[in-house]
Amino acid sequence: MIEYYNDETILFIDGNFVKASEAKIDLFGQTLHYGYGVFEGIRSYETVNGIKVFKPRTHFERLQRSCDLMGIPFTYSVEELIQLTYQVLEKNNLSNAYIRPLVFCGPNMELTAPSDVSLMITAWACEQHPNLKQKRICISSFQRPNPKAVTVEAKVCGLYVNSILATTEARRRGFDDGLLLDLNGFVAEGPGANFFYEKDGVVYTPPAKSILPGITRKTVIDVCKELDLPVEEKYFKPEDLFEADSAFFCSTMNEIVAIESVEGQPVAKLWKDSMGALIQETYRNIVLDKSYSYVIV
Ligand code: PMP
């Protein structure tokens, strides 16, 4: 079990740095009751150039946009948020960490936008080399939420009920993770990660319609372009994956995670021979601020 905080942990909440064990929230808050809040997941790394938060601007712009889309008033600037994040890391003596900013709302049992909004930023240690175990995934019976029912491009707390249901189902069936489809039966994404697969020298990923368009997904697409690896956004069905050469999930937390099989059907290539493995190595070099030009041959 990950230790998210201990007696020494300091977090930022509404203008103050306080001990996590002493921070208080209101039990009548709208976020606690209705899941109406937004958050981010960000990584920092011990790089060759010191401690670096990876793409902090992009993450905080998404946090601001999530607030906008939800109608949650939010006044912090991106610069302030970045500064606060580095302060949280420093106060907790963290280098390789996962950072969790959460915007949550005060007491309001009406189904209306809030006036009382809080921000907390916390962080916990996160191993530099994430679990490289390959995943055996299944097709979830849960769909991703209909983008006309809720704004899926916002990182909204309540949307994660869907992710928890899918993961719980996958584990009960003996798989590591689930892959969720959209309302038309096309592959969408994992419970907390975007999805790519390789076929005949091209990497495919679903269009940004029924998914959270991840920051890692965008980095992967940029890496493919940089390395001249053909990459395409397209709709595809789960059946197409039974022919896949390789496949992977990607997210800030777990970076690039190899998929071994879909519903028990193994992908064709060994991970080390796949395009995903090259992308994984390149991604790691980018987050660690290392030059990655040597992989371009
Ligand atoms: N989809 C979902 C549902 C997620 O929760 C995440 C993790 N934030 C992602 C995709 C990947 O997004 P990112 O690369 O920005 O972490």
Tab-separated table of C-alpha atoms and ligand atoms in Angstrom:
chain	number	residue	atom	x	y	z
A	1	MET	CA	0.000	0.000	0.000
A	2	ILE	CA	1.364	3.420	-0.953
A	3	GLU	CA	1.907	5.813	1.943
A	4	TYR	CA	0.137	8.958	0.774
A	5	TYR	CA	1.028	10.891	3.902
A	6	ASN	CA	2.425	10.497	7.374
A	7	ASP	CA	2.682	12.676	10.485
A	8	GLU	CA	5.340	14.844	8.848
A	9	THR	CA	3.616	15.487	5.519
A	10	ILE	CA	2.936	19.126	4.679
A	11	LEU	CA	0.308	20.087	2.112
A	12	PHE	CA	-0.934	23.352	0.687
A	13	ILE	CA	-4.539	24.274	1.341
A	14	ASP	CA	-6.174	27.639	0.676
A	15	GLY	CA	-3.163	29.836	1.184
A	16	ASN	CA	-1.476	27.852	3.971
A	17	PHE	CA	1.009	25.040	4.321
A	18	VAL	CA	-0.299	22.694	6.998
A	19	LYS	CA	0.292	19.169	8.241
A	20	ALA	CA	-1.791	16.707	6.247
A	21	SER	CA	-2.786	14.974	9.471
A	22	GLU	CA	-4.196	18.246	10.835
A	23	ALA	CA	-5.897	19.626	7.705
A	24	LYS	CA	-9.698	19.824	7.969
A	25	ILE	CA	-12.443	19.755	5.362
A	26	ASP	CA	-16.161	20.380	5.647
A	27	LEU	CA	-18.253	17.195	5.689
A	28	PHE	CA	-21.060	19.080	3.961
A	29	GLY	CA	-18.961	19.930	0.891
A	30	GLN	CA	-20.420	19.580	-2.580
A	31	THR	CA	-17.433	17.584	-3.843
A	32	LEU	CA	-17.739	14.977	-1.099
A	33	HIS	CA	-21.470	14.527	-1.712
A	34	TYR	CA	-21.713	14.848	-5.485
A	35	GLY	CA	-18.203	14.324	-6.871
A	36	TYR	CA	-18.326	17.880	-8.204
A	37	GLY	CA	-14.661	18.856	-8.095
A	38	VAL	CA	-11.659	18.613	-10.405
A	39	PHE	CA	-8.095	17.458	-9.993
A	40	GLU	CA	-4.770	16.790	-11.670
A	41	GLY	CA	-2.105	14.111	-11.516
A	42	ILE	CA	1.429	15.362	-12.142
A	43	ARG	CA	4.898	13.799	-11.813
A	44	SER	CA	8.206	15.229	-10.708
A	45	TYR	CA	11.533	13.579	-11.409
A	46	GLU	CA	15.087	13.746	-10.197
A	47	THR	CA	16.603	14.658	-13.560
A	48	VAL	CA	20.136	15.274	-14.737
A	49	ASN	CA	19.299	18.986	-14.281
A	50	GLY	CA	17.827	18.698	-10.766
A	51	ILE	CA	14.248	18.164	-9.638
A	52	LYS	CA	11.817	18.875	-12.470
A	53	VAL	CA	8.039	18.772	-12.562
A	54	PHE	CA	7.070	17.322	-15.939
A	55	LYS	CA	4.909	19.635	-18.079
A	56	PRO	CA	3.534	21.602	-15.100
A	57	ARG	CA	2.118	24.369	-17.298
A	58	THR	CA	0.092	21.917	-19.406
A	59	HIS	CA	-1.285	20.202	-16.293
A	60	PHE	CA	-2.301	23.440	-14.593
A	61	GLU	CA	-3.845	24.776	-17.785
A	62	ARG	CA	-5.921	21.604	-17.877
A	63	LEU	CA	-6.885	22.155	-14.223
A	64	GLN	CA	-8.044	25.685	-15.058
A	65	ARG	CA	-9.919	24.416	-18.109
A	66	SER	CA	-11.568	21.641	-16.066
A	67	CYS	CA	-12.783	24.343	-13.628
A	68	ASP	CA	-14.046	26.502	-16.508
A	69	LEU	CA	-15.905	23.613	-18.120
A	70	MET	CA	-17.504	22.724	-14.778
A	71	GLY	CA	-18.343	26.327	-13.861
A	72	ILE	CA	-16.146	26.184	-10.759
A	73	PRO	CA	-14.693	29.638	-9.997
A	74	PHE	CA	-10.902	29.390	-9.785
A	75	THR	CA	-8.535	32.310	-9.459
A	76	TYR	CA	-5.004	30.867	-9.191
A	77	SER	CA	-2.637	31.601	-12.063
A	78	VAL	CA	-0.557	28.850	-13.670
A	79	GLU	CA	2.639	30.545	-12.448
A	80	GLU	CA	1.377	30.574	-8.848
A	81	LEU	CA	0.368	26.935	-9.072
A	82	ILE	CA	3.772	25.888	-10.389
A	83	GLN	CA	5.503	27.793	-7.609
A	84	LEU	CA	3.267	26.226	-4.955
A	85	THR	CA	4.007	22.775	-6.366
A	86	TYR	CA	7.765	23.221	-6.064
A	87	GLN	CA	7.233	24.503	-2.505
A	88	VAL	CA	5.219	21.396	-1.591
A	89	LEU	CA	8.012	19.194	-2.977
A	90	GLU	CA	10.665	21.110	-1.086
A	91	LYS	CA	8.792	21.139	2.234
A	92	ASN	CA	8.405	17.367	2.010
A	93	ASN	CA	11.886	16.709	0.713
A	94	LEU	CA	10.487	14.947	-2.355
A	95	SER	CA	12.142	14.495	-5.746
A	96	ASN	CA	10.519	11.574	-7.570
A	97	ALA	CA	6.930	12.260	-6.670
A	98	TYR	CA	3.314	12.176	-7.732
A	99	ILE	CA	1.603	15.528	-7.240
A	100	ARG	CA	-2.125	15.813	-6.649
A	101	PRO	CA	-3.810	19.218	-6.905
A	102	LEU	CA	-7.517	19.027	-6.028
A	103	VAL	CA	-10.103	21.779	-6.437
A	104	PHE	CA	-13.067	21.078	-4.189
A	105	CYS	CA	-16.220	22.916	-3.251
A	106	GLY	CA	-17.696	23.981	0.073
A	107	PRO	CA	-21.097	23.256	1.643
A	108	ASN	CA	-23.879	23.433	-0.919
A	109	MET	CA	-26.570	20.792	-1.164
A	110	GLU	CA	-28.251	22.693	-3.996
A	111	LEU	CA	-27.415	21.434	-7.468
A	112	THR	CA	-25.919	24.789	-8.385
A	113	ALA	CA	-22.406	26.086	-9.011
A	114	PRO	CA	-20.515	26.869	-5.802
A	115	SER	CA	-19.171	30.118	-4.448
A	116	ASP	CA	-16.901	28.545	-1.865
A	117	VAL	CA	-14.000	26.815	-3.643
A	118	SER	CA	-10.816	25.367	-2.134
A	119	LEU	CA	-7.498	24.227	-3.557
A	120	MET	CA	-5.200	21.678	-2.037
A	121	ILE	CA	-1.873	20.485	-3.417
A	122	THR	CA	-0.234	17.422	-1.973
A	123	ALA	CA	2.475	15.027	-3.138
A	124	TRP	CA	3.857	11.618	-2.272
A	125	ALA	CA	6.921	9.647	-3.222
A	126	CYS	CA	6.670	7.792	-6.512
A	127	GLU	CA	9.327	5.387	-7.705
A	128	GLN	CA	11.393	6.571	-10.592
A	129	HIS	CA	10.997	3.295	-12.424
A	130	PRO	CA	7.343	2.415	-12.452
A	131	ASN	CA	6.115	-1.124	-12.415
A	132	LEU	CA	7.159	-2.577	-15.741
A	133	LYS	CA	5.013	-5.646	-15.403
A	134	GLN	CA	3.008	-6.176	-18.559
A	135	LYS	CA	-0.742	-6.022	-18.225
A	136	ARG	CA	-3.345	-8.584	-19.086
A	137	ILE	CA	-6.467	-6.624	-19.899
A	138	CYS	CA	-10.106	-7.392	-20.593
A	139	ILE	CA	-12.855	-5.513	-22.390
A	140	SER	CA	-14.940	-3.830	-19.727
A	141	SER	CA	-18.700	-4.176	-19.648
A	142	PHE	CA	-18.742	-0.523	-18.508
A	143	GLN	CA	-18.738	2.164	-21.219
A	144	ARG	CA	-16.949	5.477	-20.822
A	145	PRO	CA	-19.479	8.203	-19.980
A	146	ASN	CA	-21.442	9.679	-22.855
A	147	PRO	CA	-19.707	12.987	-23.754
A	148	LYS	CA	-23.164	14.536	-24.122
A	149	ALA	CA	-24.015	13.623	-20.526
A	150	VAL	CA	-20.870	14.976	-18.928
A	151	THR	CA	-17.820	16.880	-20.118
A	152	VAL	CA	-15.306	14.055	-20.441
A	153	GLU	CA	-12.366	16.253	-21.369
A	154	ALA	CA	-12.465	17.727	-17.839
A	155	LYS	CA	-10.729	15.755	-15.098
A	156	VAL	CA	-13.755	15.592	-12.817
A	157	CYS	CA	-13.775	13.690	-9.511
A	158	GLY	CA	-17.184	12.049	-10.047
A	159	LEU	CA	-16.158	10.549	-13.398
A	160	TYR	CA	-13.820	8.213	-11.551
A	161	VAL	CA	-16.755	6.163	-10.279
A	162	ASN	CA	-16.820	4.764	-13.812
A	163	SER	CA	-13.072	3.998	-13.597
A	164	ILE	CA	-13.406	2.259	-10.225
A	165	LEU	CA	-16.296	0.110	-11.482
A	166	ALA	CA	-14.270	-0.954	-14.530
A	167	THR	CA	-11.144	-1.773	-12.514
A	168	THR	CA	-13.096	-3.686	-9.890
A	169	GLU	CA	-14.808	-5.743	-12.575
A	170	ALA	CA	-11.482	-6.470	-14.323
A	171	ARG	CA	-9.829	-7.646	-11.082
A	172	ARG	CA	-12.826	-9.824	-10.212
A	173	ARG	CA	-12.450	-11.478	-13.607
A	174	GLY	CA	-8.751	-12.095	-12.890
A	175	PHE	CA	-7.332	-9.406	-15.216
A	176	ASP	CA	-5.008	-6.529	-14.357
A	177	ASP	CA	-7.124	-3.844	-15.947
A	178	GLY	CA	-10.116	-3.135	-18.132
A	179	LEU	CA	-10.389	-1.405	-21.494
A	180	LEU	CA	-13.554	0.661	-21.837
A	181	LEU	CA	-15.509	1.254	-25.023
A	182	ASP	CA	-17.449	4.372	-25.987
A	183	LEU	CA	-21.212	4.506	-26.470
A	184	ASN	CA	-20.825	3.311	-30.091
A	185	GLY	CA	-18.768	0.244	-29.150
A	186	PHE	CA	-15.416	1.698	-30.245
A	187	VAL	CA	-12.389	1.388	-27.977
A	188	ALA	CA	-12.023	4.486	-25.781
A	189	GLU	CA	-9.455	4.179	-22.979
A	190	GLY	CA	-8.435	2.492	-19.760
A	191	PRO	CA	-9.828	3.473	-16.341
A	192	GLY	CA	-6.939	5.891	-15.802
A	193	ALA	CA	-4.878	5.787	-18.980
A	194	ASN	CA	-5.093	6.307	-22.714
A	195	PHE	CA	-4.656	3.403	-25.116
A	196	PHE	CA	-2.510	2.789	-28.214
A	197	TYR	CA	-1.939	-0.262	-30.371
A	198	GLU	CA	0.520	-1.110	-33.129
A	199	LYS	CA	-0.351	-2.822	-36.388
A	200	ASP	CA	1.884	-3.185	-39.461
A	201	GLY	CA	4.219	-0.358	-38.489
A	202	VAL	CA	1.524	2.172	-37.544
A	203	VAL	CA	0.497	3.220	-34.028
A	204	TYR	CA	-3.233	3.870	-33.549
A	205	THR	CA	-5.133	5.619	-30.767
A	206	PRO	CA	-8.816	6.601	-30.424
A	207	PRO	CA	-9.779	10.197	-31.315
A	208	ALA	CA	-10.283	12.660	-28.440
A	209	LYS	CA	-14.060	12.237	-28.318
A	210	SER	CA	-15.067	9.920	-25.468
A	211	ILE	CA	-11.764	10.022	-23.613
A	212	LEU	CA	-9.745	12.220	-21.329
A	213	PRO	CA	-7.216	13.509	-23.883
A	214	GLY	CA	-4.165	12.779	-21.781
A	215	ILE	CA	-1.020	14.843	-21.602
A	216	THR	CA	1.021	11.637	-21.950
A	217	ARG	CA	-1.039	10.703	-25.037
A	218	LYS	CA	-0.072	14.041	-26.596
A	219	THR	CA	3.587	13.482	-25.664
A	220	VAL	CA	3.457	9.999	-27.233
A	221	ILE	CA	2.013	11.440	-30.457
A	222	ASP	CA	4.743	14.104	-30.485
A	223	VAL	CA	7.421	11.460	-29.861
A	224	CYS	CA	6.092	9.373	-32.776
A	225	LYS	CA	6.253	12.405	-35.058
A	226	GLU	CA	9.755	13.224	-33.827
A	227	LEU	CA	10.927	9.640	-34.419
A	228	ASP	CA	9.102	9.349	-37.756
A	229	LEU	CA	6.868	6.579	-36.463
A	230	PRO	CA	3.505	6.685	-38.249
A	231	VAL	CA	0.738	7.508	-35.756
A	232	GLU	CA	-3.000	7.868	-36.441
A	233	GLU	CA	-6.110	8.712	-34.470
A	234	LYS	CA	-8.948	6.428	-35.550
A	235	TYR	CA	-11.988	4.589	-34.249
A	236	PHE	CA	-11.521	0.851	-33.875
A	237	LYS	CA	-13.377	-2.078	-32.359
A	238	PRO	CA	-12.104	-4.467	-29.691
A	239	GLU	CA	-11.953	-7.234	-32.343
A	240	ASP	CA	-9.219	-5.260	-34.142
A	241	LEU	CA	-7.014	-5.744	-31.102
A	242	PHE	CA	-6.899	-9.497	-31.560
A	243	GLU	CA	-4.710	-8.764	-34.603
A	244	ALA	CA	-2.509	-6.201	-32.817
A	245	ASP	CA	1.275	-6.432	-33.015
A	246	SER	CA	1.573	-4.667	-29.638
A	247	ALA	CA	-0.403	-2.351	-27.378
A	248	PHE	CA	0.135	-0.062	-24.421
A	249	PHE	CA	-1.518	2.226	-21.918
A	250	CYS	CA	-0.072	5.650	-21.181
A	251	SER	CA	-0.576	8.060	-18.309
A	252	THR	CA	1.340	10.540	-16.207
A	253	MET	CA	1.423	8.157	-13.255
A	254	ASN	CA	2.555	4.969	-15.002
A	255	GLU	CA	4.118	6.428	-18.166
A	256	ILE	CA	4.051	3.749	-20.912
A	257	VAL	CA	2.772	0.337	-19.787
A	258	ALA	CA	3.005	-2.680	-22.065
A	259	ILE	CA	-0.080	-4.792	-22.651
A	260	GLU	CA	0.560	-8.514	-22.858
A	261	SER	CA	-2.889	-9.736	-23.856
A	262	VAL	CA	-6.462	-8.656	-24.480
A	263	GLU	CA	-9.139	-11.050	-23.157
A	264	GLY	CA	-6.436	-13.725	-22.938
A	265	GLN	CA	-5.313	-13.271	-26.565
A	266	PRO	CA	-1.585	-12.298	-26.547
A	267	VAL	CA	-0.378	-9.495	-28.812
A	268	ALA	CA	1.863	-10.701	-31.653
A	269	LYS	CA	5.208	-9.087	-30.796
A	270	LEU	CA	7.473	-9.319	-27.801
A	271	TRP	CA	7.397	-5.950	-26.038
A	272	LYS	CA	11.124	-5.375	-26.568
A	273	ASP	CA	10.602	-5.574	-30.347
A	274	SER	CA	7.562	-3.286	-30.404
A	275	MET	CA	7.201	0.383	-31.335
A	276	GLY	CA	5.841	0.888	-27.822
A	277	ALA	CA	9.177	-0.147	-26.291
A	278	LEU	CA	10.976	2.529	-28.295
A	279	ILE	CA	8.351	5.104	-27.323
A	280	GLN	CA	8.642	4.018	-23.674
A	281	GLU	CA	12.394	4.492	-23.645
A	282	THR	CA	12.143	7.847	-25.399
A	283	TYR	CA	9.445	9.057	-23.008
A	284	ARG	CA	11.641	8.146	-20.048
A	285	ASN	CA	14.547	10.084	-21.517
A	286	ILE	CA	12.319	13.120	-22.005
A	287	VAL	CA	10.970	13.158	-18.440
A	288	LEU	CA	14.503	12.712	-17.119
A	289	ASP	CA	15.723	15.588	-19.307
A	290	LYS	CA	18.177	13.305	-21.111
A	291	SER	CA	18.912	13.748	-24.783
A	292	TYR	CA	17.005	11.157	-26.746
A	293	SER	CA	18.379	11.827	-30.191
A	294	TYR	CA	20.514	8.684	-30.026
A	295	VAL	CA	17.438	6.527	-30.538
A	296	ILE	CA	16.858	8.077	-33.964
A	297	VAL	CA	18.816	5.891	-36.342
B	1	PMP	N1	-7.668	8.775	-19.157
B	1	PMP	C1	-8.096	8.808	-17.889
B	1	PMP	C2	-9.495	8.419	-17.603
B	1	PMP	C3	-7.229	9.198	-16.857
B	1	PMP	O1	-7.657	9.230	-15.593
B	1	PMP	C4	-5.894	9.533	-17.165
B	1	PMP	C5	-4.945	9.928	-16.071
B	1	PMP	N2	-5.029	11.298	-15.805
B	1	PMP	C6	-5.496	9.498	-18.505
B	1	PMP	C7	-6.404	9.110	-19.477
B	1	PMP	C8	-4.099	9.886	-18.900
B	1	PMP	O2	-3.951	11.268	-18.760
B	1	PMP	P1	-2.538	11.935	-18.507
B	1	PMP	O3	-1.637	11.425	-19.548
B	1	PMP	O4	-2.807	13.395	-18.668
B	1	PMP	O5	-2.108	11.540	-17.144
